[in-house]
Amino acid sequence: MSRLAGKVAIVTGGGGGIGSAVARRLVAEGARVAVADIFEESARRAAEPLGDAAIAVAFDAASADSVKALVDQTVAHFGKLDILHNNAAMTDPAKSAQDTTATDIPLGIWQEILDVNLTGYLLGCRYAIPHMIANGGGSIVNTASNSGTAGDLARIAYGSTKGAIITLTRYVATQHGAQNIRCNSIAPGVVLTEALDKTVPGLKDIIKRHILTPEFGTPDDIAALVAFLASDESRYITGENISISGGGLIHQPHYADLKAFMEGAG
Ligand SMILES: NC(=O)c1ccc[n+]([C@@H]2O[C@H](COP(=O)([O-])OP(=O)(O)OC[C@H]3O[C@@H](n4cnc5c(N)ncnc54)[C@H](O)[C@@H]3O)[C@@H](O)[C@H]2O)c1
């Protein structure tokens, strides 16, 4: 497939489970990619197998200067910018453990999560859009989450940023549509990255009762959606939030209980 031949992309959080799969997929479809992460080593590990089609860039999504430098370095290296995949997020287990409830979350943790997950996406748009306009247009794909569309027992800051990303996406799409900039968000449900499988081993069994597909989604499933939204095949889709979660949020809340009851009765 060469849907992305000639395109240049930035993938933030590119050293992580989903980001590295997206970088691989975009390159497989013909793009050249800046794989950007706060951990230089993991960015390098993801970029190196992709050869000359990828560079590794260390950056901090929470710093305006650093995000600007990432965009400038990408344009200096590859000559332009067509695609931005804002995907980095605070997923450090020690910090996530403190992301609890409205009454308990330390304000410092709340702010840190907002800075990376939300302001980081704004900054990516801020510095990427002028280059995209200069180039005749572009596609921005923001990673939100199903956690941004429904409440949960923990991670109030994470969920709030993911909800806000869906709204940020609509504003960017609205404000820059006339300049041929499309902006969409994707909302993964549980995706079994290696890290998640290790840190929350019991989660798998709970979630499995609520998804409708026989198998969990993988980072490669997410990458396929990002590649589609990045490509001109999706040229009439903008401002949307697309859930990619095995139907986990589309059924009645009592689905799992009723299913267990019916199986027991049968
Ligand atoms: N895995 C899932 O089940 C799931 C579900 C819904 C949404 N998501 C979202 O998908 C995206 C990717 O998550 P993942 O599962 O691959 O997790 P991951 O932890 O493997 O990837 C996140 C990456 O972001 C990087 N990062 C963290 N802080 C940063 C900063 N300040 N600057 C730059 N990079 C930074 C990390 O180093 C890491 O490589 C995230 O936005 C996450 O919220 C994941």
PDB file of N, CA, C and O in Angstrom, residues 9-16 19-20 23 27 32-60 66 69-71 73-74 77-78:
ATOM      1  N   ALA A   9       5.232  12.738   8.490  1.00  0.00           N
ATOM      2  CA  ALA A   9       4.410  12.668   9.697  1.00  0.00           C
ATOM      3  C   ALA A   9       5.248  12.815  10.961  1.00  0.00           C
ATOM      4  O   ALA A   9       6.432  12.471  10.988  1.00  0.00           O
ATOM      5  N   ILE A  10       4.592  13.306  12.006  1.00  0.00           N
ATOM      6  CA  ILE A  10       5.145  13.247  13.370  1.00  0.00           C
ATOM      7  C   ILE A  10       4.242  12.330  14.173  1.00  0.00           C
ATOM      8  O   ILE A  10       3.013  12.464  14.119  1.00  0.00           O
ATOM      9  N   VAL A  11       4.845  11.402  14.906  1.00  0.00           N
ATOM     10  CA  VAL A  11       4.088  10.552  15.832  1.00  0.00           C
ATOM     11  C   VAL A  11       4.636  10.813  17.224  1.00  0.00           C
ATOM     12  O   VAL A  11       5.781  10.475  17.522  1.00  0.00           O
ATOM     13  N   THR A  12       3.819  11.426  18.096  1.00  0.00           N
ATOM     14  CA  THR A  12       4.300  11.663  19.465  1.00  0.00           C
ATOM     15  C   THR A  12       3.946  10.455  20.334  1.00  0.00           C
ATOM     16  O   THR A  12       2.991   9.728  20.052  1.00  0.00           O
ATOM     17  N   GLY A  13       4.748  10.252  21.366  1.00  0.00           N
ATOM     18  CA  GLY A  13       4.609   9.009  22.128  1.00  0.00           C
ATOM     19  C   GLY A  13       5.005   7.834  21.253  1.00  0.00           C
ATOM     20  O   GLY A  13       4.555   6.708  21.439  1.00  0.00           O
ATOM     21  N   GLY A  14       5.866   8.126  20.287  1.00  0.00           N
ATOM     22  CA  GLY A  14       6.239   7.145  19.263  1.00  0.00           C
ATOM     23  C   GLY A  14       7.087   5.998  19.788  1.00  0.00           C
ATOM     24  O   GLY A  14       7.261   4.993  19.097  1.00  0.00           O
ATOM     25  N   GLY A  15       7.595   6.145  21.001  1.00  0.00           N
ATOM     26  CA  GLY A  15       8.355   5.047  21.585  1.00  0.00           C
ATOM     27  C   GLY A  15       7.467   4.056  22.314  1.00  0.00           C
ATOM     28  O   GLY A  15       7.915   2.988  22.733  1.00  0.00           O
ATOM     29  N   GLY A  16       6.190   4.385  22.460  1.00  0.00           N
ATOM     30  CA  GLY A  16       5.281   3.537  23.236  1.00  0.00           C
ATOM     31  C   GLY A  16       4.611   2.463  22.392  1.00  0.00           C
ATOM     32  O   GLY A  16       4.892   2.313  21.199  1.00  0.00           O
ATOM     33  N   GLY A  19       2.134   4.142  19.688  1.00  0.00           N
ATOM     34  CA  GLY A  19       2.892   5.045  18.821  1.00  0.00           C
ATOM     35  C   GLY A  19       3.887   4.319  17.931  1.00  0.00           C
ATOM     36  O   GLY A  19       4.028   4.650  16.748  1.00  0.00           O
ATOM     37  N   SER A  20       4.560   3.318  18.476  1.00  0.00           N
ATOM     38  CA  SER A  20       5.561   2.620  17.646  1.00  0.00           C
ATOM     39  C   SER A  20       4.859   1.814  16.553  1.00  0.00           C
ATOM     40  O   SER A  20       5.361   1.715  15.426  1.00  0.00           O
ATOM     41  N   ALA A  23       3.933   4.367  13.874  1.00  0.00           N
ATOM     42  CA  ALA A  23       5.105   4.761  13.077  1.00  0.00           C
ATOM     43  C   ALA A  23       5.424   3.693  12.030  1.00  0.00           C
ATOM     44  O   ALA A  23       5.659   4.000  10.855  1.00  0.00           O
ATOM     45  N   VAL A  27       5.076   4.267   7.868  1.00  0.00           N
ATOM     46  CA  VAL A  27       6.221   4.031   6.980  1.00  0.00           C
ATOM     47  C   VAL A  27       5.889   2.930   5.974  1.00  0.00           C
ATOM     48  O   VAL A  27       6.184   3.046   4.778  1.00  0.00           O
ATOM     49  N   ARG A  32       7.299   9.238   5.586  1.00  0.00           N
ATOM     50  CA  ARG A  32       8.513   9.391   6.378  1.00  0.00           C
ATOM     51  C   ARG A  32       8.080   9.992   7.720  1.00  0.00           C
ATOM     52  O   ARG A  32       7.194  10.858   7.741  1.00  0.00           O
ATOM     53  N   VAL A  33       8.691   9.506   8.801  1.00  0.00           N
ATOM     54  CA  VAL A  33       8.115   9.766  10.120  1.00  0.00           C
ATOM     55  C   VAL A  33       9.164  10.224  11.136  1.00  0.00           C
ATOM     56  O   VAL A  33      10.234   9.607  11.239  1.00  0.00           O
ATOM     57  N   ALA A  34       8.804  11.252  11.903  1.00  0.00           N
ATOM     58  CA  ALA A  34       9.584  11.606  13.099  1.00  0.00           C
ATOM     59  C   ALA A  34       8.937  10.887  14.282  1.00  0.00           C
ATOM     60  O   ALA A  34       7.777  11.134  14.608  1.00  0.00           O
ATOM     61  N   VAL A  35       9.696   9.983  14.877  1.00  0.00           N
ATOM     62  CA  VAL A  35       9.214   9.213  16.024  1.00  0.00           C
ATOM     63  C   VAL A  35       9.663   9.973  17.271  1.00  0.00           C
ATOM     64  O   VAL A  35      10.854  10.047  17.568  1.00  0.00           O
ATOM     65  N   ALA A  36       8.696  10.565  17.980  1.00  0.00           N
ATOM     66  CA  ALA A  36       9.047  11.510  19.040  1.00  0.00           C
ATOM     67  C   ALA A  36       8.563  11.012  20.392  1.00  0.00           C
ATOM     68  O   ALA A  36       7.405  10.615  20.535  1.00  0.00           O
ATOM     69  N   ASP A  37       9.454  11.080  21.376  1.00  0.00           N
ATOM     70  CA  ASP A  37       9.084  10.594  22.710  1.00  0.00           C
ATOM     71  C   ASP A  37       9.960  11.285  23.741  1.00  0.00           C
ATOM     72  O   ASP A  37      11.068  11.729  23.441  1.00  0.00           O
ATOM     73  N   ILE A  38       9.454  11.311  24.963  1.00  0.00           N
ATOM     74  CA  ILE A  38      10.280  11.896  26.038  1.00  0.00           C
ATOM     75  C   ILE A  38      11.482  11.006  26.323  1.00  0.00           C
ATOM     76  O   ILE A  38      12.527  11.478  26.754  1.00  0.00           O
ATOM     77  N   PHE A  39      11.338   9.717  26.072  1.00  0.00           N
ATOM     78  CA  PHE A  39      12.464   8.792  26.249  1.00  0.00           C
ATOM     79  C   PHE A  39      13.150   8.583  24.899  1.00  0.00           C
ATOM     80  O   PHE A  39      12.621   7.896  24.023  1.00  0.00           O
ATOM     81  N   GLU A  40      14.334   9.192  24.793  1.00  0.00           N
ATOM     82  CA  GLU A  40      15.055   9.144  23.514  1.00  0.00           C
ATOM     83  C   GLU A  40      15.321   7.698  23.092  1.00  0.00           C
ATOM     84  O   GLU A  40      15.199   7.339  21.919  1.00  0.00           O
ATOM     85  N   GLU A  41      15.676   6.883  24.100  1.00  0.00           N
ATOM     86  CA  GLU A  41      16.046   5.498  23.810  1.00  0.00           C
ATOM     87  C   GLU A  41      14.870   4.725  23.190  1.00  0.00           C
ATOM     88  O   GLU A  41      15.033   3.983  22.223  1.00  0.00           O
ATOM     89  N   SER A  42      13.668   4.926  23.735  1.00  0.00           N
ATOM     90  CA  SER A  42      12.531   4.175  23.176  1.00  0.00           C
ATOM     91  C   SER A  42      12.155   4.725  21.801  1.00  0.00           C
ATOM     92  O   SER A  42      11.739   3.970  20.911  1.00  0.00           O
ATOM     93  N   ALA A  43      12.321   6.043  21.594  1.00  0.00           N
ATOM     94  CA  ALA A  43      12.077   6.602  20.253  1.00  0.00           C
ATOM     95  C   ALA A  43      13.057   5.983  19.258  1.00  0.00           C
ATOM     96  O   ALA A  43      12.686   5.596  18.140  1.00  0.00           O
ATOM     97  N   ARG A  44      14.318   5.866  19.685  1.00  0.00           N
ATOM     98  CA  ARG A  44      15.351   5.309  18.799  1.00  0.00           C
ATOM     99  C   ARG A  44      15.051   3.843  18.483  1.00  0.00           C
ATOM    100  O   ARG A  44      15.178   3.401  17.344  1.00  0.00           O
ATOM    101  N   ARG A  45      14.625   3.109  19.506  1.00  0.00           N
ATOM    102  CA  ARG A  45      14.307   1.687  19.299  1.00  0.00           C
ATOM    103  C   ARG A  45      13.184   1.515  18.269  1.00  0.00           C
ATOM    104  O   ARG A  45      13.184   0.601  17.471  1.00  0.00           O
ATOM    105  N   ALA A  46      12.228   2.447  18.294  1.00  0.00           N
ATOM    106  CA  ALA A  46      11.116   2.358  17.336  1.00  0.00           C
ATOM    107  C   ALA A  46      11.533   2.830  15.946  1.00  0.00           C
ATOM    108  O   ALA A  46      11.066   2.302  14.931  1.00  0.00           O
ATOM    109  N   ALA A  47      12.410   3.838  15.901  1.00  0.00           N
ATOM    110  CA  ALA A  47      12.755   4.445  14.606  1.00  0.00           C
ATOM    111  C   ALA A  47      13.798   3.634  13.838  1.00  0.00           C
ATOM    112  O   ALA A  47      13.724   3.536  12.603  1.00  0.00           O
ATOM    113  N   GLU A  48      14.758   3.055  14.555  1.00  0.00           N
ATOM    114  CA  GLU A  48      15.903   2.426  13.874  1.00  0.00           C
ATOM    115  C   GLU A  48      15.515   1.355  12.842  1.00  0.00           C
ATOM    116  O   GLU A  48      16.029   1.367  11.718  1.00  0.00           O
ATOM    117  N   PRO A  49      14.579   0.450  13.184  1.00  0.00           N
ATOM    118  CA  PRO A  49      14.236  -0.581  12.181  1.00  0.00           C
ATOM    119  C   PRO A  49      13.581  -0.002  10.921  1.00  0.00           C
ATOM    120  O   PRO A  49      13.466  -0.700   9.913  1.00  0.00           O
ATOM    121  N   LEU A  50      13.181   1.273  10.973  1.00  0.00           N
ATOM    122  CA  LEU A  50      12.489   1.873   9.828  1.00  0.00           C
ATOM    123  C   LEU A  50      13.458   2.557   8.866  1.00  0.00           C
ATOM    124  O   LEU A  50      13.052   3.113   7.845  1.00  0.00           O
ATOM    125  N   GLY A  51      14.753   2.514   9.198  1.00  0.00           N
ATOM    126  CA  GLY A  51      15.803   3.010   8.298  1.00  0.00           C
ATOM    127  C   GLY A  51      15.701   4.503   8.056  1.00  0.00           C
ATOM    128  O   GLY A  51      15.330   5.267   8.950  1.00  0.00           O
ATOM    129  N   ASP A  52      15.988   4.913   6.813  1.00  0.00           N
ATOM    130  CA  ASP A  52      16.026   6.342   6.479  1.00  0.00           C
ATOM    131  C   ASP A  52      14.656   6.992   6.496  1.00  0.00           C
ATOM    132  O   ASP A  52      14.540   8.219   6.449  1.00  0.00           O
ATOM    133  N   ALA A  53      13.609   6.172   6.545  1.00  0.00           N
ATOM    134  CA  ALA A  53      12.246   6.736   6.530  1.00  0.00           C
ATOM    135  C   ALA A  53      11.854   7.312   7.880  1.00  0.00           C
ATOM    136  O   ALA A  53      10.795   7.924   7.998  1.00  0.00           O
ATOM    137  N   ALA A  54      12.694   7.103   8.904  1.00  0.00           N
ATOM    138  CA  ALA A  54      12.315   7.594  10.229  1.00  0.00           C
ATOM    139  C   ALA A  54      13.493   8.235  10.943  1.00  0.00           C
ATOM    140  O   ALA A  54      14.645   7.835  10.742  1.00  0.00           O
ATOM    141  N   ILE A  55      13.176   9.251  11.760  1.00  0.00           N
ATOM    142  CA  ILE A  55      14.180   9.789  12.687  1.00  0.00           C
ATOM    143  C   ILE A  55      13.580   9.716  14.093  1.00  0.00           C
ATOM    144  O   ILE A  55      12.353   9.762  14.259  1.00  0.00           O
ATOM    145  N   ALA A  56      14.456   9.575  15.077  1.00  0.00           N
ATOM    146  CA  ALA A  56      14.017   9.592  16.469  1.00  0.00           C
ATOM    147  C   ALA A  56      14.267  10.989  17.024  1.00  0.00           C
ATOM    148  O   ALA A  56      15.341  11.561  16.809  1.00  0.00           O
ATOM    149  N   VAL A  57      13.284  11.538  17.701  1.00  0.00           N
ATOM    150  CA  VAL A  57      13.443  12.865  18.296  1.00  0.00           C
ATOM    151  C   VAL A  57      13.007  12.813  19.758  1.00  0.00           C
ATOM    152  O   VAL A  57      11.907  12.337  20.054  1.00  0.00           O
ATOM    153  N   ALA A  58      13.877  13.291  20.643  1.00  0.00           N
ATOM    154  CA  ALA A  58      13.503  13.382  22.053  1.00  0.00           C
ATOM    155  C   ALA A  58      12.812  14.726  22.264  1.00  0.00           C
ATOM    156  O   ALA A  58      13.296  15.771  21.807  1.00  0.00           O
ATOM    157  N   PHE A  59      11.645  14.698  22.908  1.00  0.00           N
ATOM    158  CA  PHE A  59      10.951  15.967  23.185  1.00  0.00           C
ATOM    159  C   PHE A  59      10.034  15.783  24.373  1.00  0.00           C
ATOM    160  O   PHE A  59       9.707  14.653  24.763  1.00  0.00           O
ATOM    161  N   ASP A  60       9.617  16.914  24.939  1.00  0.00           N
ATOM    162  CA  ASP A  60       8.691  16.871  26.073  1.00  0.00           C
ATOM    163  C   ASP A  60       7.400  17.581  25.660  1.00  0.00           C
ATOM    164  O   ASP A  60       7.392  18.798  25.415  1.00  0.00           O
ATOM    165  N   SER A  66       9.942  22.797  23.443  1.00  0.00           N
ATOM    166  CA  SER A  66      10.324  21.462  22.999  1.00  0.00           C
ATOM    167  C   SER A  66       9.424  20.980  21.853  1.00  0.00           C
ATOM    168  O   SER A  66       9.896  20.370  20.887  1.00  0.00           O
ATOM    169  N   ALA A  69      10.474  22.803  18.784  1.00  0.00           N
ATOM    170  CA  ALA A  69      11.744  22.268  18.269  1.00  0.00           C
ATOM    171  C   ALA A  69      11.503  20.949  17.525  1.00  0.00           C
ATOM    172  O   ALA A  69      12.140  20.683  16.495  1.00  0.00           O
ATOM    173  N   LEU A  70      10.574  20.119  18.023  1.00  0.00           N
ATOM    174  CA  LEU A  70      10.245  18.856  17.343  1.00  0.00           C
ATOM    175  C   LEU A  70       9.718  19.127  15.933  1.00  0.00           C
ATOM    176  O   LEU A  70      10.154  18.499  14.956  1.00  0.00           O
ATOM    177  N   VAL A  71       8.784  20.066  15.842  1.00  0.00           N
ATOM    178  CA  VAL A  71       8.198  20.383  14.528  1.00  0.00           C
ATOM    179  C   VAL A  71       9.280  20.966  13.612  1.00  0.00           C
ATOM    180  O   VAL A  71       9.424  20.547  12.444  1.00  0.00           O
ATOM    181  N   GLN A  73      12.514  20.575  13.732  1.00  0.00           N
ATOM    182  CA  GLN A  73      13.511  19.550  13.357  1.00  0.00           C
ATOM    183  C   GLN A  73      12.956  18.624  12.275  1.00  0.00           C
ATOM    184  O   GLN A  73      13.665  18.230  11.346  1.00  0.00           O
ATOM    185  N   THR A  74      11.678  18.288  12.402  1.00  0.00           N
ATOM    186  CA  THR A  74      11.051  17.401  11.412  1.00  0.00           C
ATOM    187  C   THR A  74      11.026  18.065  10.034  1.00  0.00           C
ATOM    188  O   THR A  74      11.388  17.457   9.022  1.00  0.00           O
ATOM    189  N   HIS A  77      14.453  18.300   8.546  1.00  0.00           N
ATOM    190  CA  HIS A  77      14.993  17.016   8.076  1.00  0.00           C
ATOM    191  C   HIS A  77      14.279  16.513   6.823  1.00  0.00           C
ATOM    192  O   HIS A  77      14.915  16.071   5.865  1.00  0.00           O
ATOM    193  N   PHE A  78      12.929  16.571   6.859  1.00  0.00           N
ATOM    194  CA  PHE A  78      12.165  15.953   5.758  1.00  0.00           C
ATOM    195  C   PHE A  78      11.608  16.988   4.762  1.00  0.00           C
ATOM    196  O   PHE A  78      11.010  16.612   3.753  1.00  0.00           O
TER     197      PHE A  78
END
